[in-house]
Coordinates of C-alpha atoms in Angstrom, one line a residue:
Chain A
M459 CA -20.4 23.5 -25.4
L460 CA -19.8 19.9 -24.4
M461 CA -16.4 18.1 -23.8
A462 CA -15.6 14.6 -22.6
P463 CA -13.3 14.9 -19.6
R464 CA -11.4 11.8 -20.8
E465 CA -10.5 13.5 -24.1
A466 CA -9.3 16.6 -22.3
Y467 CA -7.3 14.2 -20.1
G468 CA -5.7 12.4 -23.0
Q469 CA -4.7 15.6 -24.7
A470 CA -3.3 17.1 -21.5
L471 CA -1.1 14.0 -20.9
V472 CA 0.5 14.4 -24.3
E473 CA 1.2 18.1 -23.5
L474 CA 2.6 17.1 -20.2
G475 CA 4.7 14.4 -21.7
R476 CA 6.3 16.9 -24.0
E477 CA 7.1 19.3 -21.2
N478 CA 8.3 16.7 -18.6
K479 CA 10.4 13.7 -19.6
D480 CA 9.9 12.1 -16.1
V481 CA 6.2 11.6 -16.8
V482 CA 5.3 7.9 -17.5
V483 CA 1.9 6.5 -18.1
L484 CA 0.6 3.1 -17.1
D485 CA -2.7 1.6 -18.1
A486 CA -4.6 -1.6 -17.4
D487 CA -5.8 -2.6 -20.9
V488 CA -8.2 0.4 -21.2
A489 CA -5.9 2.9 -23.1
K490 CA -8.6 3.5 -25.7
A491 CA -11.3 4.2 -23.1
S492 CA -9.0 6.3 -20.8
M493 CA -7.5 8.1 -23.8
T494 CA -4.0 7.4 -22.7
I495 CA -3.7 5.9 -26.2
L496 CA -2.8 9.5 -27.2
F497 CA 0.2 9.4 -24.9
K498 CA 1.1 5.9 -26.1
E499 CA 1.2 7.1 -29.7
A500 CA 3.3 10.2 -28.8
F501 CA 5.7 8.6 -26.4
P502 CA 5.6 4.8 -26.8
E503 CA 8.8 4.3 -24.7
R504 CA 7.2 5.9 -21.7
F505 CA 3.9 4.1 -21.9
F506 CA 3.4 0.7 -20.1
D507 CA 0.4 -1.5 -20.3
I508 CA 0.3 -3.7 -17.2
G509 CA -2.7 -5.7 -18.5
I510 CA -5.8 -6.4 -16.6
A511 CA -4.1 -6.4 -13.2
E512 CA -5.0 -3.4 -11.2
S513 CA -3.1 -4.4 -8.0
D514 CA 0.1 -4.9 -10.0
L515 CA -0.6 -1.7 -11.8
I516 CA -0.6 0.3 -8.6
G517 CA 2.5 -1.4 -7.3
T518 CA 4.4 -0.9 -10.5
G519 CA 3.4 2.8 -10.4
A520 CA 4.8 3.0 -6.9
G521 CA 8.1 1.5 -8.1
F522 CA 8.4 4.1 -10.9
A523 CA 7.7 6.9 -8.3
L524 CA 10.4 5.5 -6.0
A525 CA 12.8 5.6 -8.9
G526 CA 12.0 9.3 -9.4
K527 CA 9.5 9.1 -12.2
I528 CA 6.0 10.8 -12.2
P529 CA 3.6 7.9 -13.0
F530 CA 0.1 8.5 -14.1
I531 CA -1.7 5.2 -13.7
N532 CA -5.0 4.5 -15.3
A533 CA -7.9 2.1 -15.0
Y534 CA -11.7 2.1 -14.5
A535 CA -12.3 3.6 -11.1
N536 CA -14.4 0.7 -9.8
F537 CA -11.7 -1.9 -10.6
L538 CA -8.8 0.3 -9.7
L539 CA -10.2 1.0 -6.2
G540 CA -11.8 -2.4 -5.8
N541 CA -8.7 -4.4 -6.6
G542 CA -6.0 -1.9 -5.8
W543 CA -7.1 -0.4 -2.5
D544 CA -4.6 -2.2 -0.3
Q545 CA -1.8 -1.4 -2.7
I546 CA -2.8 2.2 -2.7
R547 CA -2.9 2.1 1.1
I548 CA 0.5 0.5 1.7
S549 CA 2.7 1.0 -1.4
V550 CA 1.4 4.5 -2.3
C551 CA 0.0 6.3 0.7
Y552 CA 1.9 4.8 3.7
A553 CA 5.0 4.8 1.6
N554 CA 4.3 8.4 0.6
Q555 CA 5.0 7.8 -3.1
N556 CA 4.4 10.4 -5.8
V557 CA 1.8 8.4 -7.8
K558 CA -1.0 10.0 -9.7
I559 CA -3.9 7.6 -9.7
I560 CA -6.6 8.3 -12.3
G561 CA -10.0 6.6 -12.0
H562 CA -11.9 6.5 -15.3
N563 CA -15.5 5.9 -16.3
I564 CA -16.7 7.4 -13.0
G565 CA -20.2 7.7 -11.8
A566 CA -22.7 6.9 -14.5
S567 CA -20.1 7.2 -17.4
S568 CA -20.4 3.5 -18.3
G569 CA -24.2 3.8 -18.8
K570 CA -25.7 0.6 -20.0
D571 CA -22.8 -1.5 -18.7
G572 CA -24.7 -1.2 -15.4
P573 CA -24.0 -1.6 -11.7
T574 CA -20.7 -3.5 -11.8
H575 CA -19.2 -0.7 -14.0
L576 CA -20.6 2.3 -12.2
P577 CA -18.1 3.6 -9.6
L578 CA -20.1 5.5 -7.0
E579 CA -17.8 4.8 -4.1
D580 CA -14.3 5.9 -5.2
I581 CA -14.2 9.3 -3.5
T582 CA -15.0 7.6 -0.2
L583 CA -12.4 4.9 -0.8
T584 CA -9.6 7.3 -1.5
R585 CA -10.3 10.2 0.9
V586 CA -9.8 7.9 3.9
F587 CA -6.1 7.6 3.2
P588 CA -3.7 9.9 5.1
G589 CA -1.8 12.2 2.7
M590 CA -4.0 11.5 -0.3
T591 CA -5.2 14.3 -2.5
V592 CA -8.6 13.7 -4.1
I593 CA -9.7 15.7 -7.2
E594 CA -12.8 15.8 -9.5
P595 CA -12.6 18.5 -12.1
A596 CA -15.8 20.2 -13.1
D597 CA -15.2 20.0 -16.9
G598 CA -12.7 19.3 -19.6
I599 CA -10.9 22.7 -19.2
E600 CA -10.4 22.0 -15.6
V601 CA -9.2 18.4 -16.3
K602 CA -6.3 19.9 -18.3
K603 CA -5.3 22.3 -15.5
A604 CA -5.6 19.5 -13.0
V605 CA -3.2 17.2 -14.9
K606 CA -0.6 20.0 -15.0
A607 CA -1.2 20.8 -11.3
L608 CA -0.9 17.1 -10.4
A609 CA 2.4 16.7 -12.1
K610 CA 3.8 19.6 -10.0
H611 CA 2.2 18.4 -6.8
V612 CA 4.4 16.0 -4.8
G613 CA 2.6 13.2 -3.1
P614 CA -0.2 10.6 -3.7
A615 CA -3.2 11.8 -5.6
Y616 CA -6.4 10.5 -7.0
M617 CA -8.4 12.1 -9.8
R618 CA -11.8 11.1 -11.2
V619 CA -12.2 11.4 -15.0
G620 CA -15.6 10.9 -16.8
R621 CA -16.2 9.4 -20.2
V622 CA -19.4 11.2 -21.3
P623 CA -19.3 14.7 -22.8
I624 CA -20.4 17.2 -20.2
P625 CA -20.9 21.0 -20.3
V626 CA -17.9 23.2 -20.2
I627 CA -18.6 25.8 -17.5
T628 CA -15.1 27.1 -16.5
K629 CA -12.9 29.4 -18.5
E630 CA -9.3 29.0 -19.7
E631 CA -8.3 32.0 -17.6
D632 CA -9.8 30.7 -14.3
E633 CA -7.3 29.9 -11.7
F634 CA -6.9 26.3 -10.7
Q635 CA -5.1 25.5 -7.5
I636 CA -5.2 22.1 -5.7
G637 CA -7.1 22.6 -2.4
K638 CA -8.6 26.0 -3.4
A639 CA -12.3 26.0 -4.3
N640 CA -13.6 28.3 -6.9
V641 CA -16.8 30.3 -6.2
L642 CA -18.6 30.4 -9.5
R643 CA -21.6 32.4 -8.5
Q644 CA -22.3 34.7 -5.6
G645 CA -25.4 34.4 -3.5
Q646 CA -26.6 35.0 0.1
D647 CA -29.5 32.5 0.5
V648 CA -27.9 29.1 0.2
T649 CA -24.5 27.5 -0.6
I650 CA -24.3 24.8 -3.1
V651 CA -21.0 22.9 -3.0
A652 CA -20.5 20.6 -6.0
C653 CA -17.9 18.7 -7.9
G654 CA -17.6 17.2 -11.4
V655 CA -20.6 17.3 -13.7
M656 CA -22.8 18.3 -10.8
V657 CA -21.2 21.8 -10.8
S658 CA -22.9 22.5 -14.1
K659 CA -26.2 21.3 -12.7
A660 CA -25.7 23.4 -9.6
L661 CA -25.2 26.5 -11.8
E662 CA -28.4 25.6 -13.8
A663 CA -30.3 25.2 -10.5
A664 CA -29.0 28.5 -9.2
Q665 CA -30.2 30.2 -12.4
A666 CA -33.7 28.7 -12.0
L667 CA -33.8 29.6 -8.3
A668 CA -32.8 33.2 -9.1
A669 CA -35.9 33.5 -11.2
E670 CA -37.8 32.8 -8.0
G671 CA -35.8 35.2 -6.0
I672 CA -33.5 32.7 -4.3
E673 CA -29.8 33.6 -4.7
A674 CA -27.5 30.6 -4.4
E675 CA -23.8 30.7 -4.1
V676 CA -22.2 28.0 -6.1
I677 CA -18.8 26.6 -5.1
N678 CA -16.8 24.3 -7.4
M679 CA -15.1 22.0 -4.9
H680 CA -12.8 20.4 -7.5
T681 CA -10.5 19.3 -4.7
I682 CA -12.4 17.1 -2.2
K683 CA -9.3 16.5 -0.2
P684 CA -7.8 18.6 1.2
L685 CA -11.2 20.3 1.5
D686 CA -11.2 24.1 1.2
K687 CA -12.7 24.7 4.6
E688 CA -12.2 28.5 4.5
A689 CA -14.3 28.7 1.4
I690 CA -17.1 26.7 2.9
L691 CA -17.0 28.6 6.2
A692 CA -17.0 32.0 4.4
S693 CA -20.0 31.0 2.4
V694 CA -22.2 29.3 5.0
S695 CA -21.5 32.2 7.4
K696 CA -23.4 34.3 4.9
T697 CA -26.0 31.8 3.7
Q698 CA -26.6 29.5 6.8
R699 CA -27.6 26.7 4.5
V700 CA -25.7 24.2 2.4
V701 CA -26.5 21.7 -0.3
T702 CA -23.8 19.4 -1.7
A703 CA -24.0 17.7 -5.1
E704 CA -21.8 14.9 -6.5
E705 CA -22.0 12.0 -9.0
H706 CA -21.2 9.6 -6.2
T707 CA -22.7 8.0 -3.2
V708 CA -23.7 10.4 -0.4
I709 CA -21.9 8.1 2.0
G710 CA -18.4 9.5 2.7
G711 CA -18.0 11.5 -0.5
L712 CA -18.0 15.3 -1.0
G713 CA -21.2 15.6 1.0
G714 CA -19.7 13.5 3.8
A715 CA -16.5 15.6 3.8
V716 CA -18.5 18.9 4.0
A717 CA -20.8 17.5 6.7
E718 CA -17.9 16.2 8.8
F719 CA -16.3 19.6 8.7
L720 CA -19.5 21.7 9.4
A721 CA -20.9 19.4 12.1
C722 CA -17.8 20.1 14.2
T723 CA -17.3 23.8 13.4
R724 CA -20.5 25.5 12.3
P725 CA -23.5 23.2 12.0
V726 CA -26.1 24.5 9.5
P727 CA -29.1 22.8 7.9
M728 CA -27.8 20.7 5.1
R729 CA -29.0 18.4 2.2
M730 CA -27.0 16.1 0.1
I731 CA -27.6 15.3 -3.5
G732 CA -25.8 12.1 -4.7
S733 CA -26.5 8.5 -5.1
P734 CA -28.6 7.1 -2.2
D735 CA -27.3 3.9 -0.5
R736 CA -27.8 1.6 -3.5
F737 CA -26.1 0.4 -6.7
G738 CA -26.6 1.9 -10.1
V739 CA -28.7 0.5 -13.0
C740 CA -28.2 -0.2 -16.6
G741 CA -29.3 2.8 -18.6
T742 CA -28.1 5.9 -20.5
Y743 CA -26.1 8.4 -18.7
E744 CA -29.2 10.6 -18.3
Q745 CA -31.4 7.8 -17.3
I746 CA -29.0 6.7 -14.5
H747 CA -28.8 10.3 -13.3
Q748 CA -32.6 10.4 -13.2
V749 CA -32.8 7.1 -11.3
L750 CA -30.2 8.1 -8.7
G751 CA -31.6 11.6 -8.4
L752 CA -28.5 13.4 -9.7
T753 CA -30.5 16.2 -11.4
T754 CA -30.8 19.9 -11.5
E755 CA -34.4 19.5 -10.3
K756 CA -33.3 17.6 -7.2
I757 CA -30.9 20.3 -6.4
I758 CA -33.7 22.9 -6.7
E759 CA -36.0 20.8 -4.6
A760 CA -33.3 20.4 -1.9
V761 CA -32.7 24.2 -1.8
K762 CA -36.4 24.9 -1.5
D763 CA -36.8 22.3 1.2
L764 CA -34.0 24.0 3.1
M765 CA -35.4 27.5 2.6
S766 CA -38.8 26.4 4.0
S767 CA -37.5 24.5 7.0
Chain B
M786 CA 52.3 -14.8 -19.6
T787 CA 49.9 -16.5 -22.0
A788 CA 46.3 -15.5 -22.4
S789 CA 45.1 -18.7 -20.8
S790 CA 47.4 -18.5 -17.8
K791 CA 46.3 -14.8 -17.4
S792 CA 42.7 -16.0 -17.4
N793 CA 43.6 -18.7 -14.8
E794 CA 45.2 -16.1 -12.6
K795 CA 42.1 -14.0 -12.9
T796 CA 39.8 -16.9 -12.0
K797 CA 42.0 -17.7 -9.0
T798 CA 41.8 -14.1 -7.8
D799 CA 38.0 -14.2 -8.3
Q800 CA 37.8 -17.4 -6.4
A801 CA 39.9 -16.0 -3.6
R802 CA 37.9 -12.8 -3.5
K803 CA 34.6 -14.8 -3.4
K804 CA 35.9 -17.0 -0.6
E805 CA 36.9 -14.1 1.5
A806 CA 33.6 -12.3 0.9
L807 CA 31.6 -15.3 1.8
E808 CA 33.6 -15.8 5.0
E809 CA 32.7 -12.2 5.9
A810 CA 29.1 -12.8 5.0
K811 CA 29.0 -15.8 7.4
L812 CA 30.3 -13.6 10.2
I813 CA 27.6 -11.0 9.3
A814 CA 24.9 -13.7 9.4
Q815 CA 26.0 -14.8 12.8
K816 CA 25.7 -11.3 14.2
M817 CA 22.4 -10.9 12.4
R818 CA 21.0 -14.0 14.0
R819 CA 22.0 -12.8 17.5
N820 CA 20.4 -9.4 16.8
I821 CA 17.2 -10.9 15.4
L822 CA 16.8 -12.9 18.7
L823 CA 17.7 -9.8 20.8
M824 CA 15.2 -7.7 18.9
T825 CA 12.3 -10.1 19.2
H826 CA 13.1 -10.9 22.8
H827 CA 13.2 -7.2 23.8
A828 CA 10.0 -6.4 21.9
K829 CA 8.3 -9.6 23.2
G830 CA 7.1 -10.1 19.7
G831 CA 7.9 -10.5 16.0
H832 CA 8.6 -13.4 13.6
P833 CA 12.0 -14.9 14.3
G834 CA 11.4 -18.2 12.3
G835 CA 11.1 -16.5 9.0
C836 CA 13.9 -14.1 9.8
L837 CA 16.4 -16.9 10.5
S838 CA 15.5 -18.7 7.3
A839 CA 16.3 -15.6 5.2
T840 CA 19.4 -14.5 7.1
D841 CA 22.1 -16.2 5.0
I842 CA 20.5 -15.0 1.8
L843 CA 20.4 -11.4 3.0
A844 CA 24.0 -11.6 4.3
V845 CA 25.3 -12.7 0.9
L846 CA 23.1 -10.3 -1.1
Y847 CA 24.0 -7.2 1.0
K848 CA 27.7 -8.1 1.4
C849 CA 28.5 -9.2 -2.1
F850 CA 25.9 -7.8 -4.6
L851 CA 23.8 -4.7 -3.7
R852 CA 25.3 -1.4 -4.7
I853 CA 24.2 0.8 -1.9
D854 CA 25.7 3.6 0.2
P855 CA 25.1 3.8 4.0
Q856 CA 26.2 7.5 3.9
N857 CA 23.6 8.2 1.3
P858 CA 20.7 5.7 1.6
R859 CA 18.7 7.6 -1.1
W860 CA 21.5 7.6 -3.6
S861 CA 19.7 7.6 -6.9
G862 CA 22.0 5.1 -8.5
R863 CA 21.5 2.4 -5.9
D864 CA 20.3 -1.1 -6.4
Y865 CA 16.9 -1.8 -4.9
F866 CA 16.0 -4.5 -2.4
F867 CA 12.4 -5.1 -1.3
L868 CA 11.5 -7.3 1.6
S869 CA 8.1 -8.4 0.3
K870 CA 7.7 -10.7 3.3
G871 CA 7.7 -7.7 5.6
H872 CA 7.3 -9.7 8.8
A873 CA 11.0 -10.7 8.5
V874 CA 12.1 -7.1 8.9
P875 CA 14.3 -7.8 12.0
A876 CA 16.5 -9.7 9.6
Q877 CA 16.7 -6.6 7.3
Y878 CA 17.3 -4.3 10.3
A879 CA 20.1 -6.7 11.4
V880 CA 21.8 -6.6 8.0
L881 CA 21.4 -2.8 7.8
I882 CA 23.2 -2.6 11.2
E883 CA 26.1 -4.7 9.8
M884 CA 26.2 -2.5 6.6
G885 CA 26.3 0.7 8.7
F886 CA 22.8 2.1 7.9
L887 CA 21.6 1.6 11.5
S888 CA 23.2 1.6 14.9
P889 CA 23.3 -1.6 17.0
E890 CA 21.8 0.4 19.9
E891 CA 18.6 0.7 17.9
I892 CA 17.6 -2.9 18.3
K893 CA 15.7 -1.9 21.5
D894 CA 13.5 0.3 19.4
F895 CA 12.0 -2.6 17.4
R896 CA 8.1 -2.3 17.5
E897 CA 8.3 0.7 19.8
V898 CA 6.5 4.1 19.5
E899 CA 9.8 6.0 19.4
G900 CA 12.7 5.2 17.1
R901 CA 13.1 4.0 13.6
L902 CA 12.3 0.3 13.6
P903 CA 8.6 -0.4 13.3
A904 CA 7.2 -3.9 13.2
Y905 CA 7.0 -3.9 9.4
P906 CA 9.2 -2.1 6.9
S907 CA 8.6 1.6 6.5
C908 CA 10.5 3.6 3.9
T909 CA 9.5 6.9 5.6
D910 CA 11.0 5.9 9.0
T911 CA 14.1 3.8 8.3
P912 CA 17.2 4.6 6.3
G913 CA 18.0 1.7 3.9
I914 CA 14.4 0.6 3.6
D915 CA 13.1 1.5 0.1
M916 CA 9.4 0.5 0.4
A917 CA 6.7 -0.1 2.9
S918 CA 5.5 -3.6 3.2
G919 CA 3.4 -5.6 5.7
S920 CA 0.6 -6.5 3.4
L921 CA 1.9 -9.6 1.5
G922 CA 2.2 -9.8 -2.2
Q923 CA 3.2 -6.3 -3.1
G924 CA 7.0 -6.3 -3.4
L925 CA 7.5 -7.8 -6.8
S926 CA 5.3 -5.1 -8.5
I927 CA 7.4 -2.4 -6.8
A928 CA 10.6 -4.1 -8.0
N929 CA 9.2 -4.2 -11.6
G930 CA 8.4 -0.5 -11.4
T931 CA 12.0 0.4 -10.4
A932 CA 13.5 -2.0 -12.9
L933 CA 11.4 -0.5 -15.7
A934 CA 12.5 3.0 -14.7
A935 CA 16.1 1.9 -14.6
K936 CA 15.8 0.5 -18.1
L937 CA 14.1 3.6 -19.4
D938 CA 17.1 5.7 -18.2
G939 CA 19.7 3.0 -19.0
T940 CA 21.2 3.2 -15.5
G941 CA 22.0 -0.5 -15.1
Q942 CA 20.4 -0.6 -11.6
R943 CA 19.1 -3.9 -10.4
A944 CA 16.0 -4.7 -8.3
Y945 CA 15.9 -7.7 -5.8
V946 CA 12.9 -8.9 -4.0
L947 CA 12.6 -11.5 -1.2
L948 CA 9.3 -13.3 -1.2
G949 CA 7.9 -15.7 1.4
D950 CA 6.6 -19.1 0.3
G951 CA 3.2 -18.6 1.9
E952 CA 3.2 -15.1 0.3
L953 CA 3.0 -16.8 -3.1
H954 CA -0.7 -17.5 -2.3
E955 CA -1.3 -13.8 -3.1
G956 CA -2.5 -13.2 -6.6
Q957 CA -0.6 -10.0 -7.1
V958 CA 2.7 -11.9 -7.0
W959 CA 1.6 -13.7 -10.2
E960 CA 0.3 -10.6 -11.8
A961 CA 3.7 -9.1 -11.3
A962 CA 5.5 -12.3 -12.4
M963 CA 3.7 -11.9 -15.8
T964 CA 4.7 -8.2 -16.0
A965 CA 8.4 -8.9 -15.4
A966 CA 8.4 -11.7 -18.0
H967 CA 6.5 -9.6 -20.5
Y968 CA 8.9 -6.7 -20.2
K969 CA 11.9 -9.1 -20.1
L970 CA 13.2 -7.5 -16.9
N971 CA 16.6 -9.1 -16.7
N972 CA 17.4 -6.6 -13.9
V973 CA 14.8 -8.1 -11.6
C974 CA 15.8 -11.0 -9.3
A975 CA 13.2 -12.6 -7.1
I976 CA 14.2 -14.9 -4.2
V977 CA 11.7 -17.2 -2.6
D978 CA 12.4 -18.1 1.0
Y979 CA 11.0 -21.6 0.7
N980 CA 10.9 -22.6 4.4
K981 CA 7.6 -24.6 4.0
L982 CA 5.9 -23.3 7.1
Q983 CA 3.4 -20.5 7.6
L984 CA 1.3 -19.1 10.4
D985 CA -1.4 -21.8 10.4
G986 CA 1.0 -24.7 9.9
A987 CA 2.8 -26.6 7.1
L988 CA 2.5 -24.8 3.8
D989 CA 1.5 -28.0 2.1
E990 CA -1.4 -28.4 4.5
V991 CA -2.6 -24.8 4.4
K992 CA -2.4 -24.6 0.6
T993 CA 0.2 -26.3 -1.4
L994 CA 2.3 -24.4 -4.0
G995 CA 2.4 -27.6 -6.1
D996 CA 5.3 -27.7 -8.5
L997 CA 6.8 -24.3 -7.7
R998 CA 9.6 -24.6 -10.2
A999 CA 7.2 -25.4 -13.0
K1000 CA 5.0 -22.5 -12.0
W1001 CA 7.8 -19.9 -12.3
E1002 CA 9.1 -21.5 -15.5
A1003 CA 5.6 -21.4 -17.0
F1004 CA 5.4 -17.7 -16.1
G1005 CA 8.5 -17.2 -18.2
W1006 CA 11.2 -16.9 -15.5
H1007 CA 14.7 -18.2 -15.5
T1008 CA 14.4 -20.5 -12.5
L1009 CA 17.1 -21.6 -10.2
E1010 CA 16.8 -23.8 -7.2
I1011 CA 19.3 -23.8 -4.3
D1012 CA 20.0 -24.6 -0.7
G1013 CA 19.3 -21.2 0.9
H1014 CA 21.9 -21.8 3.6
D1015 CA 24.8 -22.9 1.3
Y1016 CA 26.9 -19.8 0.8
E1017 CA 28.5 -21.0 -2.5
Q1018 CA 25.1 -21.8 -3.9
I1019 CA 23.5 -18.5 -2.9
Y1020 CA 26.5 -16.6 -4.4
D1021 CA 26.5 -18.6 -7.6
A1022 CA 22.8 -18.2 -8.1
L1023 CA 23.0 -14.4 -7.7
V1024 CA 25.9 -14.3 -10.2
E1025 CA 23.8 -16.4 -12.6
A1026 CA 20.9 -14.0 -12.1
E1027 CA 23.1 -11.0 -13.1
R1028 CA 24.5 -12.9 -16.1
F1029 CA 21.2 -14.0 -17.5
K1030 CA 20.0 -11.4 -20.1
D1031 CA 16.8 -12.9 -21.5
G1032 CA 14.4 -12.0 -18.7
P1033 CA 13.9 -12.1 -14.9
T1034 CA 15.4 -14.7 -12.7
V1035 CA 13.9 -16.4 -9.6
I1036 CA 15.9 -18.2 -7.1
I1037 CA 13.9 -20.8 -5.2
A1038 CA 15.9 -21.1 -2.0
H1039 CA 15.1 -24.1 0.1
T1040 CA 15.5 -23.0 3.7
V1041 CA 14.8 -24.1 7.2
K1042 CA 12.5 -21.9 9.3
G1043 CA 14.4 -20.9 12.5
K1044 CA 17.7 -21.9 11.0
G1045 CA 20.7 -21.7 13.4
V1046 CA 18.8 -22.1 16.7
S1047 CA 18.3 -25.7 17.5
F1048 CA 14.9 -25.5 19.2
M1049 CA 13.5 -23.1 16.6
E1050 CA 14.4 -25.1 13.5
D1051 CA 11.4 -26.4 11.5
E1052 CA 9.0 -25.5 14.3
V1053 CA 5.9 -23.7 13.1
G1054 CA 5.4 -22.1 16.6
W1055 CA 8.4 -19.9 15.9
H1056 CA 6.7 -18.2 12.9
C1057 CA 5.4 -15.6 15.3
A1058 CA 6.7 -15.8 18.9
A1059 CA 9.3 -14.1 21.0
P1060 CA 12.0 -16.0 22.9
S1061 CA 11.8 -16.0 26.7
D1062 CA 14.8 -15.0 28.8
E1063 CA 15.9 -18.7 29.1
E1064 CA 15.4 -19.4 25.4
L1065 CA 17.4 -16.3 24.5
E1066 CA 20.3 -17.4 26.6
I1067 CA 20.4 -20.9 25.0
A1068 CA 20.1 -19.4 21.5
L1069 CA 22.8 -16.9 22.0
K1070 CA 25.1 -19.6 23.4
E1071 CA 24.4 -21.7 20.2
L1072 CA 25.3 -18.6 18.1
S1073 CA 28.5 -17.6 19.9

């Protein structure tokens, strides 16, 4: 089954709005794309369009938080982080405001809109902030749980939400806790740590590898910060090898976070699947994933490379 | 007593009350100026020029308008004040001392590792400071957010923001100006400390603001222009901002950088510099 994370997000916001009157939603003229339009229709008095002004959007959100509201603020991830980074740094993180920043159209979501519209750097740009929580759910079901969890969590947070329908691989009954990774598949030969759509590809890769006698452990690292270090350590202590996979640059993202941790605690051979040091291209979602090497095959290759080295 | 004579009586009392309050504000401002100089002298750094230009405005605003509680700085019903030109924070510390949020002994902590008075505003360190600033351009957006929340809940709270004139080069200010006008935020009042000097020199030489009044008016703001050191004018403008119901109000306050200290007035060098021992002595004499 496929589900677009943004649709799950829009629906979850409406449920949340019903449960919690303090939730307000701010958008930057992308309500139809971010699906916050569902919230706007349900609770027009608590929806605020700030227009195409991401810096102001972040600041206005911080003001709402200061006044005791729980603002969910929305824009395309590339513009949000590009234009609003300093505002997130000072008005949200340094000021420790309870703002939920939602980056939309992440990774290859915007497809043929091409490089300017393909955010491949937003995890890096947000995880550097002290006190910031960074989340990328693996599928639509997890998006809904993350929205609820974010509303309860007190403090600055960033969440990535994709536009394109992706496989649903988690179950309604699975536990979701910010900062606690979910081990989706047990294995003793290699650890694959993934987030977002790459979790489904990691599972596919694990299945294919199993047919060749390689048992991969797959960890859904939906929270990139704070990183679940215990889960990583427990797994690599067993497997001694790790591959990371993310729809994002390999510089400073999930792979970077895992590498920073392991390099200083338990260095093990490692490979990173993600966008190399380059911009995206115009193309379909799948074409861009091919060009950037964000594929099941690349994960399999990386695992085999590790196994043979 | 007739209705009109009653009304005259009331006006008289209002006038007397205003006069008394403004006399107190003047005394507060004088103490603030002394503390600003003591702070920057002790820290051997800071921005005295832009503190002194804003001092009279802050004294009137805090003394006569802001509904705040020093016993409960996070009181949820408070009015908000945001110092968007964060480098003038010694002026805010100085007024917070006078209002009872901080103790006068704390001035030695300005810019120090220990204590509660960092070089730029920090809402996680200092009671009475509602938002971090230090990167210019961010305060008006914050004010809008609090004002929208207050309207949503019907609390009647107001949000004030003090902007530097050089700060108006920042694009976010104008994004936020559009937002406030669009949502008709009559509970937002922006004050521009128009002292006409910035770090690199005269504002008009670095980058002119052109017709500043026309700019704010074009952005849909109720625009007032005053002498930012005339207590009556400051007071009346803030009353007018409260009274005006159709949208946000901006008060363009013409000020003098370094106001109150003869050798600092209108001198760009005092944008960012600490007084020496001798200079402090002269300045304190002038302010006694």
